[in-house]
Amino acid sequence: MDKKILIKEIIRLKQEKNAVILAHYYQNEEIQEIADFIGDSLELSKKAQNTNADVIVFAGVHFMAETAKILNPDKKVVLPDFNAGCSLADGCNPKDFKLFKEKYPDHVVVTYINCSAEIKAMSDLVCTSSNAAKIIGSIPSDKQIIFAPDKNLGSYLKKETQRELILWDGSCVVHEAFSLDKLVEIYNKNPNAKIAAHPESESHILKAAHYIGSTSGIINFIKTDPAAVFIVATEAGILHELSKAVPEKTLIPAPSTEDNTCACSECAFMKVNTLEKLYWCLKNESPEILINEPLRIEALKPIQRMLELS
């Protein structure tokens, strides 16, 4: 189907079905252009909770749509491609995590929002990269903590909060793909540039960064910092909205170790969603995210604690 017709039909169906399209910053540009709201996982969780729409089309990955359903049991939540996964969520199996958790019975369990409903249900608190330090800081100092599933974010939080964390061995393939050698090479060519990195990145990348923060944190930093050139170490999809917000600034995606077409790090899971899949998803109201009610209630508790704290 022609792109213009697709867009026209998506807009028509959206009005007809009282639907809202939520898109993560890492989505394809054409999906970001048609979305009602663009944000990081925390912002989109809040938008999902406050929407009056009957149907939520979540242009993101599975755990994000699942989180929207946990917060909105009475709304229909659909995902353009059911196979839009996440290396962090997929790398934390509930059976394995249950055994891991049993080794540390007195620990408070904090999980990064990039995990399945089953993992959230085993948690005391959920966090995102933008509020993780605050969530860890809310736990009494005499309490020990398990942090899962991202070991890179966990290592960063250990330094930031000065707390001892037991880490699950998981990581984001996108944020582990950055090449320090190539980054240094670009920086040497742009010595006045500032490097902004996501805390899911490995420690050697974070050590080189002038700013470390969530997707929305990076955007705010680049908008407000007086520098003219920025090297951005997170998924390259962030650059679309950002370049519109700061057209006068030069934005360079941090290079990945792979020699790929964009010379940057892209999330293959995020990119499986397309405009055409979004159209069919809205038209057929499928694939739908369904969660059994006992699991939903248990997974909701740590999310609600997070939302109250943030």
mmCIF file of C-alpha atoms in Angstrom:
data_model
loop_
_atom_site.group_PDB
_atom_site.id
_atom_site.type_symbol
_atom_site.label_atom_id
_atom_site.label_comp_id
_atom_site.label_asym_id
_atom_site.label_seq_id
_atom_site.Cartn_x
_atom_site.Cartn_y
_atom_site.Cartn_z
ATOM 1 C CA MET A 1 0.000 0.000 0.000
ATOM 2 C CA ASP A 2 1.201 3.514 -0.825
ATOM 3 C CA LYS A 3 2.688 5.349 2.167
ATOM 4 C CA LYS A 4 0.329 8.366 1.853
ATOM 5 C CA ILE A 5 -2.723 6.076 1.722
ATOM 6 C CA LEU A 6 -1.400 4.113 4.726
ATOM 7 C CA ILE A 7 -1.032 7.303 6.791
ATOM 8 C CA LYS A 8 -4.503 8.507 5.755
ATOM 9 C CA GLU A 9 -6.039 5.139 6.694
ATOM 10 C CA ILE A 10 -4.211 5.004 10.047
ATOM 11 C CA ILE A 11 -5.557 8.469 10.934
ATOM 12 C CA ARG A 12 -9.081 7.437 9.877
ATOM 13 C CA LEU A 13 -8.985 4.175 11.859
ATOM 14 C CA LYS A 14 -7.554 5.948 14.883
ATOM 15 C CA GLN A 15 -10.547 8.318 15.010
ATOM 16 C CA GLU A 16 -13.054 5.560 14.226
ATOM 17 C CA LYS A 17 -11.776 3.281 16.988
ATOM 18 C CA ASN A 18 -10.868 5.992 19.539
ATOM 19 C CA ALA A 19 -7.283 4.757 19.481
ATOM 20 C CA VAL A 20 -4.033 6.361 20.583
ATOM 21 C CA ILE A 21 -0.598 5.602 19.121
ATOM 22 C CA LEU A 22 2.290 5.619 21.590
ATOM 23 C CA ALA A 23 5.749 5.390 20.018
ATOM 24 C CA HIS A 24 9.143 4.951 21.607
ATOM 25 C CA TYR A 25 11.998 7.241 20.488
ATOM 26 C CA TYR A 26 13.700 4.208 18.909
ATOM 27 C CA GLN A 27 10.913 3.590 16.384
ATOM 28 C CA ASN A 28 11.244 4.218 12.636
ATOM 29 C CA GLU A 29 10.893 7.895 11.697
ATOM 30 C CA GLU A 30 7.599 7.400 9.841
ATOM 31 C CA ILE A 31 6.040 5.809 12.934
ATOM 32 C CA GLN A 32 7.286 8.651 15.147
ATOM 33 C CA GLU A 33 5.712 11.126 12.692
ATOM 34 C CA ILE A 34 2.239 9.583 13.008
ATOM 35 C CA ALA A 35 2.306 8.926 16.777
ATOM 36 C CA ASP A 36 0.183 10.861 19.277
ATOM 37 C CA PHE A 37 2.934 10.658 21.877
ATOM 38 C CA ILE A 38 6.654 9.926 21.579
ATOM 39 C CA GLY A 39 8.682 9.194 24.692
ATOM 40 C CA ASP A 40 10.879 6.872 26.681
ATOM 41 C CA SER A 41 9.473 3.944 28.632
ATOM 42 C CA LEU A 42 8.557 5.953 31.765
ATOM 43 C CA GLU A 43 6.875 8.780 29.859
ATOM 44 C CA LEU A 44 4.911 6.311 27.763
ATOM 45 C CA SER A 45 3.885 4.323 30.858
ATOM 46 C CA LYS A 46 2.415 7.508 32.306
ATOM 47 C CA LYS A 47 0.716 8.438 28.997
ATOM 48 C CA ALA A 48 -0.783 4.947 28.824
ATOM 49 C CA GLN A 49 -2.164 5.348 32.337
ATOM 50 C CA ASN A 50 -3.764 8.724 31.615
ATOM 51 C CA THR A 51 -5.264 8.148 28.168
ATOM 52 C CA ASN A 52 -9.016 8.147 27.479
ATOM 53 C CA ALA A 53 -8.600 6.026 24.345
ATOM 54 C CA ASP A 54 -10.289 2.624 24.054
ATOM 55 C CA VAL A 55 -7.388 1.154 22.083
ATOM 56 C CA ILE A 56 -3.673 1.687 22.778
ATOM 57 C CA VAL A 57 -1.403 0.953 19.824
ATOM 58 C CA PHE A 58 2.033 0.585 21.361
ATOM 59 C CA ALA A 59 4.744 1.114 18.769
ATOM 60 C CA GLY A 60 7.612 -0.242 20.794
ATOM 61 C CA VAL A 61 8.643 -3.650 22.089
ATOM 62 C CA HIS A 62 6.687 -6.366 23.874
ATOM 63 C CA PHE A 63 7.524 -5.507 27.504
ATOM 64 C CA MET A 64 6.406 -1.879 26.928
ATOM 65 C CA ALA A 65 3.017 -2.910 25.531
ATOM 66 C CA GLU A 66 2.713 -5.397 28.393
ATOM 67 C CA THR A 67 3.401 -2.599 30.907
ATOM 68 C CA ALA A 68 0.676 -0.495 29.251
ATOM 69 C CA LYS A 69 -1.754 -3.417 29.629
ATOM 70 C CA ILE A 70 -0.783 -3.900 33.294
ATOM 71 C CA LEU A 71 -1.689 -0.238 33.880
ATOM 72 C CA ASN A 72 -4.818 -0.356 31.687
ATOM 73 C CA PRO A 73 -6.685 -3.639 32.181
ATOM 74 C CA ASP A 74 -9.909 -2.268 30.672
ATOM 75 C CA LYS A 75 -8.288 -0.993 27.478
ATOM 76 C CA LYS A 76 -7.307 -3.024 24.449
ATOM 77 C CA VAL A 77 -3.514 -2.882 23.968
ATOM 78 C CA VAL A 78 -2.073 -3.961 20.622
ATOM 79 C CA LEU A 79 1.485 -4.221 19.305
ATOM 80 C CA PRO A 80 2.291 -3.933 15.563
ATOM 81 C CA ASP A 81 4.597 -6.980 15.691
ATOM 82 C CA PHE A 82 4.270 -9.525 18.500
ATOM 83 C CA ASN A 83 7.909 -10.555 17.909
ATOM 84 C CA ALA A 84 9.257 -7.112 18.834
ATOM 85 C CA GLY A 85 11.269 -8.404 21.776
ATOM 86 C CA CYS A 86 14.143 -7.083 23.898
ATOM 87 C CA SER A 87 17.474 -8.718 24.699
ATOM 88 C CA LEU A 88 17.148 -7.626 28.341
ATOM 89 C CA ALA A 89 13.623 -8.989 28.806
ATOM 90 C CA ASP A 90 14.341 -12.150 26.808
ATOM 91 C CA GLY A 91 17.551 -12.788 28.741
ATOM 92 C CA CYS A 92 15.803 -12.964 32.115
ATOM 93 C CA ASN A 93 13.836 -16.202 32.255
ATOM 94 C CA PRO A 94 11.245 -16.316 35.105
ATOM 95 C CA LYS A 95 12.222 -19.857 36.219
ATOM 96 C CA ASP A 96 15.912 -18.945 36.341
ATOM 97 C CA PHE A 97 15.206 -15.636 38.062
ATOM 98 C CA LYS A 98 13.086 -17.376 40.730
ATOM 99 C CA LEU A 99 16.064 -19.640 41.567
ATOM 100 C CA PHE A 100 18.417 -16.631 41.559
ATOM 101 C CA LYS A 101 16.095 -14.725 43.899
ATOM 102 C CA GLU A 102 15.864 -17.706 46.293
ATOM 103 C CA LYS A 103 19.641 -17.442 46.917
ATOM 104 C CA TYR A 104 19.096 -13.983 48.442
ATOM 105 C CA PRO A 105 15.871 -14.314 50.477
ATOM 106 C CA ASP A 106 16.260 -11.095 52.488
ATOM 107 C CA HIS A 107 17.070 -8.837 49.523
ATOM 108 C CA VAL A 108 14.789 -6.161 48.099
ATOM 109 C CA VAL A 109 14.242 -6.923 44.405
ATOM 110 C CA VAL A 110 14.467 -3.929 42.040
ATOM 111 C CA THR A 111 13.924 -4.636 38.366
ATOM 112 C CA TYR A 112 14.467 -2.405 35.384
ATOM 113 C CA ILE A 113 11.216 -1.908 33.449
ATOM 114 C CA ASN A 114 12.811 -3.812 30.508
ATOM 115 C CA CYS A 115 11.537 -7.175 31.766
ATOM 116 C CA SER A 116 8.474 -9.399 31.459
ATOM 117 C CA ALA A 117 5.304 -9.235 33.575
ATOM 118 C CA GLU A 118 6.443 -12.447 35.324
ATOM 119 C CA ILE A 119 9.694 -10.793 36.439
ATOM 120 C CA LYS A 120 7.861 -7.631 37.539
ATOM 121 C CA ALA A 121 5.530 -9.818 39.615
ATOM 122 C CA MET A 122 8.595 -11.166 41.492
ATOM 123 C CA SER A 123 9.845 -7.636 42.217
ATOM 124 C CA ASP A 124 9.420 -5.207 45.102
ATOM 125 C CA LEU A 125 10.094 -2.164 42.923
ATOM 126 C CA VAL A 126 10.367 -1.430 39.213
ATOM 127 C CA CYS A 127 12.499 1.421 37.818
ATOM 128 C CA THR A 128 13.472 3.041 34.534
ATOM 129 C CA SER A 129 16.865 4.515 33.643
ATOM 130 C CA SER A 130 15.525 7.998 34.439
ATOM 131 C CA ASN A 131 14.432 7.195 38.004
ATOM 132 C CA ALA A 132 16.621 4.186 38.938
ATOM 133 C CA ALA A 133 18.948 6.111 41.302
ATOM 134 C CA LYS A 134 15.932 7.642 43.052
ATOM 135 C CA ILE A 135 14.267 4.224 43.431
ATOM 136 C CA ILE A 136 17.467 2.668 44.869
ATOM 137 C CA GLY A 137 17.814 5.692 47.179
ATOM 138 C CA SER A 138 14.308 5.125 48.559
ATOM 139 C CA ILE A 139 15.332 1.745 50.009
ATOM 140 C CA PRO A 140 16.549 1.841 53.648
ATOM 141 C CA SER A 141 20.346 1.568 53.858
ATOM 142 C CA ASP A 142 20.191 -1.550 56.050
ATOM 143 C CA LYS A 143 18.388 -3.461 53.269
ATOM 144 C CA GLN A 144 20.310 -5.468 50.673
ATOM 145 C CA ILE A 145 19.287 -5.246 47.016
ATOM 146 C CA ILE A 146 19.042 -7.451 43.932
ATOM 147 C CA PHE A 147 19.064 -5.486 40.663
ATOM 148 C CA ALA A 148 17.980 -7.071 37.373
ATOM 149 C CA PRO A 149 18.178 -7.586 34.455
ATOM 150 C CA ASP A 150 20.755 -5.015 33.206
ATOM 151 C CA LYS A 151 24.262 -5.492 34.651
ATOM 152 C CA ASN A 152 25.602 -2.330 32.929
ATOM 153 C CA LEU A 153 22.896 -0.111 34.401
ATOM 154 C CA GLY A 154 23.407 -1.968 37.690
ATOM 155 C CA SER A 155 27.167 -1.253 37.696
ATOM 156 C CA TYR A 156 26.487 2.418 36.973
ATOM 157 C CA LEU A 157 23.940 2.553 39.834
ATOM 158 C CA LYS A 158 26.414 0.990 42.270
ATOM 159 C CA LYS A 159 28.750 3.934 41.650
ATOM 160 C CA GLU A 160 25.965 6.530 41.646
ATOM 161 C CA THR A 161 24.187 5.376 44.798
ATOM 162 C CA GLN A 162 27.157 3.878 46.688
ATOM 163 C CA ARG A 163 25.002 0.813 47.361
ATOM 164 C CA GLU A 164 26.023 -2.812 47.040
ATOM 165 C CA LEU A 165 23.790 -4.469 44.418
ATOM 166 C CA ILE A 166 23.582 -8.146 43.495
ATOM 167 C CA LEU A 167 23.357 -8.056 39.686
ATOM 168 C CA TRP A 168 21.624 -10.358 37.228
ATOM 169 C CA ASP A 169 23.879 -11.030 34.241
ATOM 170 C CA GLY A 170 21.860 -9.352 31.459
ATOM 171 C CA SER A 171 22.577 -6.634 28.926
ATOM 172 C CA CYS A 172 21.168 -4.660 26.001
ATOM 173 C CA VAL A 173 22.667 -5.707 22.659
ATOM 174 C CA VAL A 174 22.181 -2.182 21.284
ATOM 175 C CA HIS A 175 24.068 -0.428 24.076
ATOM 176 C CA GLU A 176 26.841 -3.045 24.170
ATOM 177 C CA ALA A 177 27.539 -2.517 20.467
ATOM 178 C CA PHE A 178 29.357 0.822 20.767
ATOM 179 C CA SER A 179 33.012 0.884 19.769
ATOM 180 C CA LEU A 180 35.269 2.905 22.085
ATOM 181 C CA ASP A 181 38.045 3.098 19.461
ATOM 182 C CA LYS A 182 35.682 4.530 16.844
ATOM 183 C CA LEU A 183 34.131 6.862 19.429
ATOM 184 C CA VAL A 184 37.565 8.252 20.355
ATOM 185 C CA GLU A 185 38.351 8.659 16.656
ATOM 186 C CA ILE A 186 35.187 10.733 16.090
ATOM 187 C CA TYR A 187 35.817 12.736 19.257
ATOM 188 C CA ASN A 188 39.387 13.559 18.136
ATOM 189 C CA LYS A 189 37.913 14.966 14.918
ATOM 190 C CA ASN A 190 35.343 16.945 16.967
ATOM 191 C CA PRO A 191 37.231 17.952 20.151
ATOM 192 C CA ASN A 192 34.569 20.477 21.201
ATOM 193 C CA ALA A 193 31.794 17.873 21.035
ATOM 194 C CA LYS A 194 30.076 16.511 24.106
ATOM 195 C CA ILE A 195 29.366 12.805 24.467
ATOM 196 C CA ALA A 196 25.955 11.816 25.867
ATOM 197 C CA ALA A 197 25.494 8.153 26.805
ATOM 198 C CA HIS A 198 22.737 5.902 28.076
ATOM 199 C CA PRO A 199 23.593 4.015 31.316
ATOM 200 C CA GLU A 200 22.843 0.687 29.599
ATOM 201 C CA SER A 201 26.184 1.232 27.809
ATOM 202 C CA GLU A 202 29.362 -0.491 29.015
ATOM 203 C CA SER A 203 31.535 1.241 31.617
ATOM 204 C CA HIS A 204 34.324 2.182 29.155
ATOM 205 C CA ILE A 205 31.763 4.171 27.105
ATOM 206 C CA LEU A 206 30.315 5.800 30.233
ATOM 207 C CA LYS A 207 33.794 6.865 31.378
ATOM 208 C CA ALA A 208 34.189 8.786 28.113
ATOM 209 C CA ALA A 209 30.792 10.520 28.429
ATOM 210 C CA HIS A 210 30.164 14.131 29.485
ATOM 211 C CA TYR A 211 26.573 13.234 30.350
ATOM 212 C CA ILE A 212 24.948 9.919 31.330
ATOM 213 C CA GLY A 213 21.181 9.617 31.400
ATOM 214 C CA SER A 214 17.947 8.094 30.134
ATOM 215 C CA THR A 215 16.663 8.707 26.620
ATOM 216 C CA SER A 216 14.624 11.715 27.774
ATOM 217 C CA GLY A 217 17.557 12.859 29.947
ATOM 218 C CA ILE A 218 19.879 12.833 26.923
ATOM 219 C CA ILE A 219 17.334 14.829 24.916
ATOM 220 C CA ASN A 220 16.995 17.459 27.668
ATOM 221 C CA PHE A 221 20.771 17.678 28.055
ATOM 222 C CA ILE A 222 21.319 18.295 24.335
ATOM 223 C CA LYS A 223 18.479 20.832 24.206
ATOM 224 C CA THR A 224 19.853 22.866 27.125
ATOM 225 C CA ASP A 225 23.644 22.483 26.877
ATOM 226 C CA PRO A 226 25.381 25.306 24.937
ATOM 227 C CA ALA A 227 27.660 22.938 22.977
ATOM 228 C CA ALA A 228 27.145 22.877 19.199
ATOM 229 C CA VAL A 229 28.160 19.264 18.521
ATOM 230 C CA PHE A 230 27.051 16.098 20.347
ATOM 231 C CA ILE A 231 28.024 12.457 19.982
ATOM 232 C CA VAL A 232 25.014 10.401 21.073
ATOM 233 C CA ALA A 233 25.570 6.919 22.533
ATOM 234 C CA THR A 234 22.114 5.385 22.488
ATOM 235 C CA GLU A 235 19.821 3.903 19.819
ATOM 236 C CA ALA A 236 19.987 6.099 16.721
ATOM 237 C CA GLY A 237 16.186 6.536 16.503
ATOM 238 C CA ILE A 238 16.464 9.263 19.152
ATOM 239 C CA LEU A 239 18.076 11.578 16.581
ATOM 240 C CA HIS A 240 14.879 12.043 14.543
ATOM 241 C CA GLU A 241 12.868 14.055 17.106
ATOM 242 C CA LEU A 242 16.006 15.598 18.536
ATOM 243 C CA SER A 243 17.208 17.029 15.228
ATOM 244 C CA LYS A 244 13.833 18.779 14.848
ATOM 245 C CA ALA A 245 14.149 20.249 18.353
ATOM 246 C CA VAL A 246 17.742 21.485 17.865
ATOM 247 C CA PRO A 247 18.216 22.060 14.098
ATOM 248 C CA GLU A 248 21.170 24.351 14.758
ATOM 249 C CA LYS A 249 23.179 21.607 16.525
ATOM 250 C CA THR A 250 25.216 18.805 14.955
ATOM 251 C CA LEU A 251 24.235 15.336 16.197
ATOM 252 C CA ILE A 252 26.554 12.399 15.538
ATOM 253 C CA PRO A 253 25.411 8.856 16.398
ATOM 254 C CA ALA A 254 28.038 6.987 18.416
ATOM 255 C CA PRO A 255 29.584 4.321 16.153
ATOM 256 C CA SER A 256 29.012 0.625 16.657
ATOM 257 C CA THR A 257 31.621 -2.121 16.389
ATOM 258 C CA GLU A 258 29.764 -3.484 13.341
ATOM 259 C CA ASP A 259 30.261 -1.896 9.932
ATOM 260 C CA ASN A 260 26.590 -1.384 9.167
ATOM 261 C CA THR A 261 24.736 0.989 6.848
ATOM 262 C CA CYS A 262 24.044 3.681 9.437
ATOM 263 C CA ALA A 263 27.447 3.350 11.203
ATOM 264 C CA CYS A 264 25.417 3.529 14.415
ATOM 265 C CA SER A 265 23.692 1.218 16.858
ATOM 266 C CA GLU A 266 20.111 0.335 15.991
ATOM 267 C CA CYS A 267 17.665 -1.923 17.833
ATOM 268 C CA ALA A 268 16.553 -4.640 15.399
ATOM 269 C CA PHE A 269 13.614 -5.439 17.714
ATOM 270 C CA MET A 270 12.316 -1.855 17.640
ATOM 271 C CA LYS A 271 12.723 -1.694 13.888
ATOM 272 C CA VAL A 272 10.523 -4.756 13.170
ATOM 273 C CA ASN A 273 7.510 -2.454 13.593
ATOM 274 C CA THR A 274 6.593 -0.812 10.288
ATOM 275 C CA LEU A 275 3.927 1.614 9.126
ATOM 276 C CA GLU A 276 2.140 -1.211 7.314
ATOM 277 C CA LYS A 277 2.178 -3.470 10.386
ATOM 278 C CA LEU A 278 0.847 -0.551 12.427
ATOM 279 C CA TYR A 279 -2.037 -0.155 9.944
ATOM 280 C CA TRP A 280 -3.014 -3.852 10.049
ATOM 281 C CA CYS A 281 -2.631 -3.932 13.820
ATOM 282 C CA LEU A 282 -5.049 -0.998 14.163
ATOM 283 C CA LYS A 283 -7.451 -2.356 11.539
ATOM 284 C CA ASN A 284 -7.626 -5.869 13.047
ATOM 285 C CA GLU A 285 -6.978 -4.789 16.663
ATOM 286 C CA SER A 286 -4.390 -7.540 16.762
ATOM 287 C CA PRO A 287 -1.940 -8.848 17.949
ATOM 288 C CA GLU A 288 -3.462 -8.047 21.333
ATOM 289 C CA ILE A 289 -1.570 -8.109 24.633
ATOM 290 C CA LEU A 290 -3.385 -10.307 27.152
ATOM 291 C CA ILE A 291 -2.309 -10.917 30.760
ATOM 292 C CA ASN A 292 -4.128 -13.100 33.276
ATOM 293 C CA GLU A 293 -5.544 -11.037 36.135
ATOM 294 C CA PRO A 294 -3.618 -12.571 39.113
ATOM 295 C CA LEU A 295 -0.314 -11.973 37.274
ATOM 296 C CA ARG A 296 -1.364 -8.454 36.250
ATOM 297 C CA ILE A 297 -2.190 -7.507 39.857
ATOM 298 C CA GLU A 298 1.172 -8.788 41.133
ATOM 299 C CA ALA A 299 3.086 -7.040 38.323
ATOM 300 C CA LEU A 300 1.177 -3.812 38.943
ATOM 301 C CA LYS A 301 2.290 -3.465 42.595
ATOM 302 C CA PRO A 302 5.995 -2.626 41.961
ATOM 303 C CA ILE A 303 5.047 -0.362 39.025
ATOM 304 C CA GLN A 304 2.625 1.589 41.230
ATOM 305 C CA ARG A 305 5.344 1.973 43.877
ATOM 306 C CA MET A 306 7.657 3.333 41.174
ATOM 307 C CA LEU A 307 5.041 5.788 39.872
ATOM 308 C CA GLU A 308 4.339 7.003 43.423
ATOM 309 C CA LEU A 309 8.056 7.588 44.013
ATOM 310 C CA SER A 310 8.639 9.325 40.683
#
